[in-house]
Tab-separated table of C-alpha atoms in Angstrom:
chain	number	residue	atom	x	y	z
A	1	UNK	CA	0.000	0.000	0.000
A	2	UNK	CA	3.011	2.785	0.805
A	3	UNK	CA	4.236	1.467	-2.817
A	4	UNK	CA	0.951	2.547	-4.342
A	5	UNK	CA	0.604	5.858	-2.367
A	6	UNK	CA	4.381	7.347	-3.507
A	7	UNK	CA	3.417	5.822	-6.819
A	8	UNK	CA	-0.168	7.898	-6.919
A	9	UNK	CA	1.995	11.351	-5.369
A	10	UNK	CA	4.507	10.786	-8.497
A	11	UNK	CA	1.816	10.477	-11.185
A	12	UNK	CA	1.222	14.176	-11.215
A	13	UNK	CA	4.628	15.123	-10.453
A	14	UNK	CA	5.709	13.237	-13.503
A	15	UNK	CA	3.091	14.261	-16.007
A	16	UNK	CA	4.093	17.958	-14.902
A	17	UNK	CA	7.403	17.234	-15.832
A	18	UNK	CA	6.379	15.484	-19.220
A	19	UNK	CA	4.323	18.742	-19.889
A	20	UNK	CA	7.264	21.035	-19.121
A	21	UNK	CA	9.564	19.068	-21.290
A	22	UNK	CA	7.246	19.373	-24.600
A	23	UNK	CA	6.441	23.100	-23.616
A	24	UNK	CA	10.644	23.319	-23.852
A	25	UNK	CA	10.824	21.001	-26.334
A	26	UNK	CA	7.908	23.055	-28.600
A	27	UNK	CA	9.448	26.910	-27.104
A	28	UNK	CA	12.818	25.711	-28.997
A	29	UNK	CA	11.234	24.708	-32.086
A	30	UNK	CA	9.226	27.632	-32.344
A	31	UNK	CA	12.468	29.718	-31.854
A	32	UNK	CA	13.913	27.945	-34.402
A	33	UNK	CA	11.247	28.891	-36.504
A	34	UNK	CA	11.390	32.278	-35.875
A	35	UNK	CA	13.678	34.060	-38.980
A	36	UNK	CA	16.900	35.327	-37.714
A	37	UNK	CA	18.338	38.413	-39.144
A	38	UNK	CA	21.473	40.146	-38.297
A	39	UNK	CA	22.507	43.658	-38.126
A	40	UNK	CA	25.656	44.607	-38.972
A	41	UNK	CA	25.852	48.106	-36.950
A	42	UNK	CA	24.613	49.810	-34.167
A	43	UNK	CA	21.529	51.704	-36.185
A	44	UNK	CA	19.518	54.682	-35.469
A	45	UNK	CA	17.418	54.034	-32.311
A	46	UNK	CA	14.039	54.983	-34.904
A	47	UNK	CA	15.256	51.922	-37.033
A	48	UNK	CA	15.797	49.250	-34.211
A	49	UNK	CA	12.695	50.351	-32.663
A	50	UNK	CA	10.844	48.913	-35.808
A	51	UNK	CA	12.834	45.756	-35.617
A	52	UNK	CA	12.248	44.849	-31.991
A	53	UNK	CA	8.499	46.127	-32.312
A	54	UNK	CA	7.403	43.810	-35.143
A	55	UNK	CA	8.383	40.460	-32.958
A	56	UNK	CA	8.498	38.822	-36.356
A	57	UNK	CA	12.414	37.701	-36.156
A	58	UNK	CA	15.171	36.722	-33.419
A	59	UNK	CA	17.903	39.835	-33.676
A	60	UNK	CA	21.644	39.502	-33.623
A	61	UNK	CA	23.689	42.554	-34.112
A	62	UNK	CA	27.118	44.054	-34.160
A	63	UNK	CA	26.330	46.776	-31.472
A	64	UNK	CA	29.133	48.777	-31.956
A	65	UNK	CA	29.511	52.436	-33.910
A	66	UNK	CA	32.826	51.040	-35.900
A	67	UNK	CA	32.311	48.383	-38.615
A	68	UNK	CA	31.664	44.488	-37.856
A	69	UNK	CA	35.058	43.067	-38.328
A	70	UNK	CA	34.505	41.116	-41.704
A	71	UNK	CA	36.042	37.720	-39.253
A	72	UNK	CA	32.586	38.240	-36.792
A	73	UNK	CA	30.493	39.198	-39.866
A	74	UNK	CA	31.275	35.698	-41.382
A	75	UNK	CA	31.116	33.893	-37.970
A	76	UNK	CA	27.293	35.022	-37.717
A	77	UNK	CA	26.018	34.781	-40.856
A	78	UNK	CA	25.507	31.279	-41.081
A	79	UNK	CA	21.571	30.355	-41.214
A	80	UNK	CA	20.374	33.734	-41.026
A	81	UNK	CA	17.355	34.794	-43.258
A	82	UNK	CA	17.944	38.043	-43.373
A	83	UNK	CA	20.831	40.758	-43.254
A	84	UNK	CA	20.804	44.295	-42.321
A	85	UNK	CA	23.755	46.273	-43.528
A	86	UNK	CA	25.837	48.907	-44.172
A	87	UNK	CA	27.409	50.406	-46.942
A	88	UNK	CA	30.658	49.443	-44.819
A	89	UNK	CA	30.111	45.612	-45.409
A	90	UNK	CA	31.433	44.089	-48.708
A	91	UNK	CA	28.696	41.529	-49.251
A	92	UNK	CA	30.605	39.692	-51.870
A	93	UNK	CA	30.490	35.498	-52.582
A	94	UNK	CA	31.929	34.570	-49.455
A	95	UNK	CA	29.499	36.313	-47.111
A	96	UNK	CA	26.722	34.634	-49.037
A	97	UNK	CA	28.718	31.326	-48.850
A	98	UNK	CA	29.128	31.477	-45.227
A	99	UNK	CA	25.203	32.271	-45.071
A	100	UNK	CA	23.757	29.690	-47.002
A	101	UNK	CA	20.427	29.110	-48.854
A	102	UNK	CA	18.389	30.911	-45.957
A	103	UNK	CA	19.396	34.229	-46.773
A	104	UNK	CA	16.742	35.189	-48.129
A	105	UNK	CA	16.544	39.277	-47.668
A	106	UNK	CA	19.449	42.052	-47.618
A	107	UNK	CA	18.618	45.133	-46.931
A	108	UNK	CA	21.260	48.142	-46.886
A	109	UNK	CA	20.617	51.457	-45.261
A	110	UNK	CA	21.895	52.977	-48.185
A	111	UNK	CA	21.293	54.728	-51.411
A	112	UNK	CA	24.475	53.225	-52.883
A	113	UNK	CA	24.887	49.328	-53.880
A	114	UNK	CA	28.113	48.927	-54.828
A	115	UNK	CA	28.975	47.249	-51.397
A	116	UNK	CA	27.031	44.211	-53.003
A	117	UNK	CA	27.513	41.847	-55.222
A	118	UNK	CA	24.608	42.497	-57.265
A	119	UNK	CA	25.710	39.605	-59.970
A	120	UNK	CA	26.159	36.649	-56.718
A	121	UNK	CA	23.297	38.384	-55.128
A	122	UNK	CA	20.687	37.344	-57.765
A	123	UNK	CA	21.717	34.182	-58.664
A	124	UNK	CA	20.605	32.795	-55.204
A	125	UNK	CA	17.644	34.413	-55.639
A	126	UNK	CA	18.408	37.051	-52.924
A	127	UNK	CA	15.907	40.308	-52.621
A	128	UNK	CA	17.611	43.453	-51.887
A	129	UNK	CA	16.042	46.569	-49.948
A	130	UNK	CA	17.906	50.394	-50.159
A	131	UNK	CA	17.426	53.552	-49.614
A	132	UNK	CA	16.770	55.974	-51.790
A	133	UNK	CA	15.000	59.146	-52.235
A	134	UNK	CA	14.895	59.942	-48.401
A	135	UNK	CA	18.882	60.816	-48.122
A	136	UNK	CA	18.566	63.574	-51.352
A	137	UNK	CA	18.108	66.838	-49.307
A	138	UNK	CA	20.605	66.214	-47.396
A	139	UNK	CA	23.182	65.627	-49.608
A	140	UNK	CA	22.249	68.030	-51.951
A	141	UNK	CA	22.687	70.515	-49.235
A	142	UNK	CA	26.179	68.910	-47.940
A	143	UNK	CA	26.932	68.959	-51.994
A	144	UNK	CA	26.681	72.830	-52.152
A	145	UNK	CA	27.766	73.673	-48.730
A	146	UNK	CA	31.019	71.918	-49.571
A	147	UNK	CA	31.202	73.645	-53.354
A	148	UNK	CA	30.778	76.986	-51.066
A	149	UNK	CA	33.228	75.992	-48.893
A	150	UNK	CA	35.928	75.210	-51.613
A	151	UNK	CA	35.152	77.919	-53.995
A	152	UNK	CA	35.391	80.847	-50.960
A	153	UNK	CA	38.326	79.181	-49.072
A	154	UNK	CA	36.659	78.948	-45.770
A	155	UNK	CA	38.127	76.329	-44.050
A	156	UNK	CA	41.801	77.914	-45.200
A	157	UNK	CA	40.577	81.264	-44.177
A	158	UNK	CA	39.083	79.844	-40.448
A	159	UNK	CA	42.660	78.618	-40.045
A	160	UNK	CA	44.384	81.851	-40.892
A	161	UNK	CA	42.282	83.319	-38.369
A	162	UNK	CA	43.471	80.837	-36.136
A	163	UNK	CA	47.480	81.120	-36.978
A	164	UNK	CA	47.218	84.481	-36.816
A	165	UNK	CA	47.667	85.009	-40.722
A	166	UNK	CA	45.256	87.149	-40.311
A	167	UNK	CA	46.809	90.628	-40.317
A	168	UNK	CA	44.846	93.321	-41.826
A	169	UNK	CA	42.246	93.398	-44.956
A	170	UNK	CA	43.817	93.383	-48.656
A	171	UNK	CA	42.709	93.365	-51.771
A	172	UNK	CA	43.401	89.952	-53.431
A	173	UNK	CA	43.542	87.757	-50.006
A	174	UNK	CA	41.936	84.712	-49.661
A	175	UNK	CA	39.804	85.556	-52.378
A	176	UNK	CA	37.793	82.622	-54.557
A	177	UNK	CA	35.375	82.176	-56.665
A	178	UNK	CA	31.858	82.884	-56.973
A	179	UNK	CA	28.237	81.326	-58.559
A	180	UNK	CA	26.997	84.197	-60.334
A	181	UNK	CA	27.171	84.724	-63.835
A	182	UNK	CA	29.118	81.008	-63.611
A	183	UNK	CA	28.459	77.627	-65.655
A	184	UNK	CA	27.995	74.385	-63.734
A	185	UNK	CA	28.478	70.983	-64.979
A	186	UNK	CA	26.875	68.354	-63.224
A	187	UNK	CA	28.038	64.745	-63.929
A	188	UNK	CA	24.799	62.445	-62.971
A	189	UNK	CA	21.413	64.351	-63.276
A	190	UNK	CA	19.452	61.891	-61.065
A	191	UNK	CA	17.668	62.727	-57.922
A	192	UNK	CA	20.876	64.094	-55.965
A	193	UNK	CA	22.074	66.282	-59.222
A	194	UNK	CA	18.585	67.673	-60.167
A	195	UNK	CA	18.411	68.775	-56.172
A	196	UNK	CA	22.109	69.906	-56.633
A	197	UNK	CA	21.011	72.128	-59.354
A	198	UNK	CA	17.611	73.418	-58.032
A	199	UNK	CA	19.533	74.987	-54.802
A	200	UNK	CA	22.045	76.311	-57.080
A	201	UNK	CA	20.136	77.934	-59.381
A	202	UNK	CA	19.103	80.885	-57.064
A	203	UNK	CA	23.094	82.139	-56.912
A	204	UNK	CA	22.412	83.387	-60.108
A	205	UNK	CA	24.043	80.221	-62.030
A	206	UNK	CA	23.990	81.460	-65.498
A	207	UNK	CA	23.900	78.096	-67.398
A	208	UNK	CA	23.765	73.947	-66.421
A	209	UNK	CA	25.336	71.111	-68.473
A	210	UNK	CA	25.138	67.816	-67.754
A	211	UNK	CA	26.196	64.175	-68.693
A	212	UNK	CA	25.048	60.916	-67.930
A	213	UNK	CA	24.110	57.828	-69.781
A	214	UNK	CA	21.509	59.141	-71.265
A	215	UNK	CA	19.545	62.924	-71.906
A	216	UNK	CA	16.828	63.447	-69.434
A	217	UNK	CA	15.065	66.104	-71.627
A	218	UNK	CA	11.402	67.080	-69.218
A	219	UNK	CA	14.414	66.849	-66.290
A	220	UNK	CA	16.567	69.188	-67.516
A	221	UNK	CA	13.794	71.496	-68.644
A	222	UNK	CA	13.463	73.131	-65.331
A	223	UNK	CA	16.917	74.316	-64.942
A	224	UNK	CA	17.870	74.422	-68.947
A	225	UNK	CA	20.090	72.485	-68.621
A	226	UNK	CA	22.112	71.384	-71.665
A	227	UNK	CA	23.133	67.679	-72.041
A	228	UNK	CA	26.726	67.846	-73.798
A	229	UNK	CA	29.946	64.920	-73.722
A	230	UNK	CA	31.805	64.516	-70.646
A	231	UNK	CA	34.727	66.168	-72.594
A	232	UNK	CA	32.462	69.255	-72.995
A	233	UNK	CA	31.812	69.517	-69.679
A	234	UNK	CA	35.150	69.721	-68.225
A	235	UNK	CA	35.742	72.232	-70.753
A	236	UNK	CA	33.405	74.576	-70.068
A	237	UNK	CA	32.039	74.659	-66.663
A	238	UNK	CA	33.084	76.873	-64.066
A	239	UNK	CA	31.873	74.288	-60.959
A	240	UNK	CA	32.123	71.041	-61.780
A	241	UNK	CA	29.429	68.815	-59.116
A	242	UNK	CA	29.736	64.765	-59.327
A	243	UNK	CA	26.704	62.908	-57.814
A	244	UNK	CA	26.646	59.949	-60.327
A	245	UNK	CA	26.467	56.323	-59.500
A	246	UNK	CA	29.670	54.208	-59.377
A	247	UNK	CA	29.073	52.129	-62.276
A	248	UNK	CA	31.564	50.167	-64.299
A	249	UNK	CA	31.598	53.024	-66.869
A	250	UNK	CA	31.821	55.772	-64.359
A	251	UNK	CA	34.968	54.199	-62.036
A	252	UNK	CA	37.673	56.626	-62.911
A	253	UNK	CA	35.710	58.916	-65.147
A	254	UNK	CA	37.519	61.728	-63.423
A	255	UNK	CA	41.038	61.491	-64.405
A	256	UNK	CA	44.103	62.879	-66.115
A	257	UNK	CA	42.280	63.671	-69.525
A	258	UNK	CA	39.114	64.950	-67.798
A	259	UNK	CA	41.145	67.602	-65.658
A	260	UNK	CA	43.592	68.649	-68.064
A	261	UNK	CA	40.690	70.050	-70.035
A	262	UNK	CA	38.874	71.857	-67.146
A	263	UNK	CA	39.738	75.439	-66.728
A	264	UNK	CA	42.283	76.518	-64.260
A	265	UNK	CA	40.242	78.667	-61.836
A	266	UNK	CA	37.527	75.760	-62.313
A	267	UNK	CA	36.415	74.183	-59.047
A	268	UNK	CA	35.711	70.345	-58.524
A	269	UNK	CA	33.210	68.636	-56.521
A	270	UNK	CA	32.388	64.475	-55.455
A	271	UNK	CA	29.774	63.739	-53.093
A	272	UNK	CA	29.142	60.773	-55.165
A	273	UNK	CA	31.871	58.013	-54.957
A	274	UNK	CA	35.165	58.081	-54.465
A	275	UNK	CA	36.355	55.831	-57.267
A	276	UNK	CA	34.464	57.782	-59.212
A	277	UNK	CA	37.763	59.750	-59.014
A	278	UNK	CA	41.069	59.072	-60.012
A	279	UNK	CA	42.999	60.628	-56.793
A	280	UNK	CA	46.494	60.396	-58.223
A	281	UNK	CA	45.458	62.459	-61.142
A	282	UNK	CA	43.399	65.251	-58.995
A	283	UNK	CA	46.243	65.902	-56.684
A	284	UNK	CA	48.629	66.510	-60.125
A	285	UNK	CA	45.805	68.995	-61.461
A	286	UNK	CA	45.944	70.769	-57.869
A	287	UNK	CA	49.301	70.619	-57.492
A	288	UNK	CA	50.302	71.772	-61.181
A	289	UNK	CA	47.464	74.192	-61.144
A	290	UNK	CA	45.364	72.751	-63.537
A	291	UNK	CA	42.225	73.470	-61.588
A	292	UNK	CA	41.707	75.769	-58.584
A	293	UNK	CA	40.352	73.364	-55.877
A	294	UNK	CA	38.679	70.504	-55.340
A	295	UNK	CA	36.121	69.385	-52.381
A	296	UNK	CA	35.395	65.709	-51.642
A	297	UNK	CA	32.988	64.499	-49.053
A	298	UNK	CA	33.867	60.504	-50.561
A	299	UNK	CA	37.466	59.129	-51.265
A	300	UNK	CA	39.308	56.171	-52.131
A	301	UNK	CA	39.851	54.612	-49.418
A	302	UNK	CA	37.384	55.766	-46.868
A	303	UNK	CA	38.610	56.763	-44.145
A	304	UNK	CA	41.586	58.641	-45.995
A	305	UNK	CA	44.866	57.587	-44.564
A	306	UNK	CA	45.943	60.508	-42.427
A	307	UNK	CA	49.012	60.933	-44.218
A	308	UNK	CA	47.714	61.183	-48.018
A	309	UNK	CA	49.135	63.863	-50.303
A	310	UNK	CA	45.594	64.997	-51.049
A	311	UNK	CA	45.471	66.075	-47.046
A	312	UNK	CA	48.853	68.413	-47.066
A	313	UNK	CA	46.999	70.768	-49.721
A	314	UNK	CA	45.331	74.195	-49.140
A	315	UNK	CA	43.044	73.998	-52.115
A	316	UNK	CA	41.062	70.304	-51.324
A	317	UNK	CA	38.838	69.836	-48.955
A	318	UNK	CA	37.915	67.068	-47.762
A	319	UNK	CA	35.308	65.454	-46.051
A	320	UNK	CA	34.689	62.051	-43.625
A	321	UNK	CA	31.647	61.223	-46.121
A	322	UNK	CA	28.692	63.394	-44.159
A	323	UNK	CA	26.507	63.776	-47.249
A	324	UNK	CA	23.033	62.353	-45.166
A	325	UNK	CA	24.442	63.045	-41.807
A	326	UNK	CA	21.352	64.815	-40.701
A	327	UNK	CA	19.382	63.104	-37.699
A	328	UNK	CA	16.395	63.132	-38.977
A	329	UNK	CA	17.732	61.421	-42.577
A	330	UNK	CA	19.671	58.941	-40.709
A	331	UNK	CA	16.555	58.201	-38.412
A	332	UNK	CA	14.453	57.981	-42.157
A	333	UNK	CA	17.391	55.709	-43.529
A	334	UNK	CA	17.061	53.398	-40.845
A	335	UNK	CA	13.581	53.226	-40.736
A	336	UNK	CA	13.092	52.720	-44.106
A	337	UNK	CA	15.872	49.940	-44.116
A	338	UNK	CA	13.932	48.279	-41.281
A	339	UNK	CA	10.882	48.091	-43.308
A	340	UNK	CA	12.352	46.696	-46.264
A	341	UNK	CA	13.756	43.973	-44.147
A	342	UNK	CA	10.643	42.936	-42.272
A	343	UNK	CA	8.529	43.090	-45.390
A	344	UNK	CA	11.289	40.904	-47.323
A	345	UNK	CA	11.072	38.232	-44.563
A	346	UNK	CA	7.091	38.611	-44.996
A	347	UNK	CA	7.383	37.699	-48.746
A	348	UNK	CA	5.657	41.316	-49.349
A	349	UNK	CA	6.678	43.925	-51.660
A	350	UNK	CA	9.391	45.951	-50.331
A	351	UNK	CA	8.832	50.017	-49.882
A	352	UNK	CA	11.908	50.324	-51.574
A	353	UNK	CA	13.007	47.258	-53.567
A	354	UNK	CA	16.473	47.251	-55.498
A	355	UNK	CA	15.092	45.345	-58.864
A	356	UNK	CA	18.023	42.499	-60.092
């Protein structure tokens, strides 16, 4: 009879711990289940608020401000369904290798691609999500802050004031260049150039070219803008603005030839890319005085070794790549990056879907 009595106490105790076995048991296959995605930064708080609010995926992340080292990037790749990344991150074969057939969704807070391997990318049947459109104003604005910048010498001028070069006023010192009456070439007339060119056009611009792959005739309407050859460009404009795509036909678009025929008290700009640029042949045209300054907000290789010959000269400035660094577009970016992700992973159609 005691038998039977410890054996009737067990009976619950046991089916309790059946039941809290296949609740484990069922938690961990439903975790499993759940997509996992990985970000690749620490992201605007706007943007990981999305992520954690939709409960739709199990988050890793790199939660630092500096890149993911490309060793910790491959270690956590593997089985993940979806990737959140930077512009930082090469996503080439062997990050898509070490990820495997789950990958299913990349999305970039970016406007730029060429981080990805667009040609590995589709072949495994990979969807890609960017960022365009929301990160125009603000590098429109960085694009003609930074032409101001260069063309009036400020940032030599704020450090004569602080060297105490500054002595008294005369005529001809630290003088540059201005807008009005001027001709501006713009190489790339897509969203970025066209708001390039709107916020120019008030300094009194007197005429826009522009060159691309192909004329955008209603575009250029608005600011008459002439489409003309690359060649023509360089030769005639006054303020010379890059915010093309890096392409295989742009890469090094902007090199010996192309400065050699811009005027000598013309004034270069790239907030596009910097291999859009040839560097070795801009700092010959500064140094030899082919053109009259140059202001970059992208270089080759980002960030710029500290001791580049591009860095010792008076007339480039140059930028640590600020173009959308406005909170609000950052916030925007990483919201909109967010989205594309969760909607990816959803099998829905992206807010802003890069079409392979």
């Amino acid at each position: 009879m005691g038998i039977l009595r410890h054996l009737r106490w067990l009976r619950p105790v046991l089916a309790s711990e059946f039941h809290a076995c296949c609740s484990s048991q069922a938690a961990e296959a439903a975790r499993q289940q759940v997509p996992r995605i990985y970000v690749t930064r620490r992201i605007p708080p706007e943007g990981a608020k999305i992520l954690r609010q939709a409960g739709l995926c199990h988050i890793e992340q790199w939660d630092f401000d500096d890149p993911v080292p490309r060793s910790e990037l491959l270690k956590k790749v593997p089985g993940i369904q979806g990737l959140y990344c930077l512009l930082s991150e090469t996503i080439d074969s062997e990050v898509l290798d070490a990820a495997g057939p789950s990958l299913k969704v990349i999305s970039t807070m970016s406007v730029g691609f060429d981080h990805l391997d667009l040609h590995e990318i589709k072949k495994r049947g990979i969807r890609v999500g960017y960022t365009p459109d929301v990160l125009t104003d603000a590098t429109a604005e960085l694009s003609v802050a930074l032409l101001l910048a260069t063309c009036r010498r400020l940032p030599e001028s704020v450090e004569e004031v602080k060297n105490g070069g500054w002595t008294t006023w005369k005529p001809l010192w630290m003088c540059g260049y201005g807008l009005s009456g001027s001709t501006v070439g713009i190489i790339g007339l897509g969203r970025i150039g066209q708001a390039v060119a709107r916020r120019l056009k008030p300094f009194g611009v007197k005429k826009f070219l522009y060159t691309g792959s192909r004329p955008k005739t209603e575009i250029a309407a608005e600011f008459q803008a002439e489409f003309v050859p690359i060649t023509r460009l360089a030769e005639e404009a006054d303020f010379v603005v890059v915010t093309c795509a890096l392409t295989p036909e742009t890469q090094g678009i902007c090199n010996k030839d192309f400065f050699c025929r811009m005027k000598k008290n013309a004034v270069f700009i790239n907030t596009s890319r910097g291999a859009v640029v040839n560097q070795e042949d801009l700092y010959d045209a500064l140094v030899n005085g082919q053109i009259a300054a140059a202001g970059l907000d992208v270089t080759t290789p980002e960030p710029l070794p500290t001791d580049h010959p591009l860095l010792s000269l008076k007339n480039c400035v140059i930028l640590p790549h600020i173009g959308s660094a406005t909170y609000s577009t950052r916030n925007t970016m990483s919201v909109l990056a967010a989205k594309n992700l969760l909607a990816g992973l959803k099998g829905e159609p992206m807010p802003s879907e890069l079409l392979l």
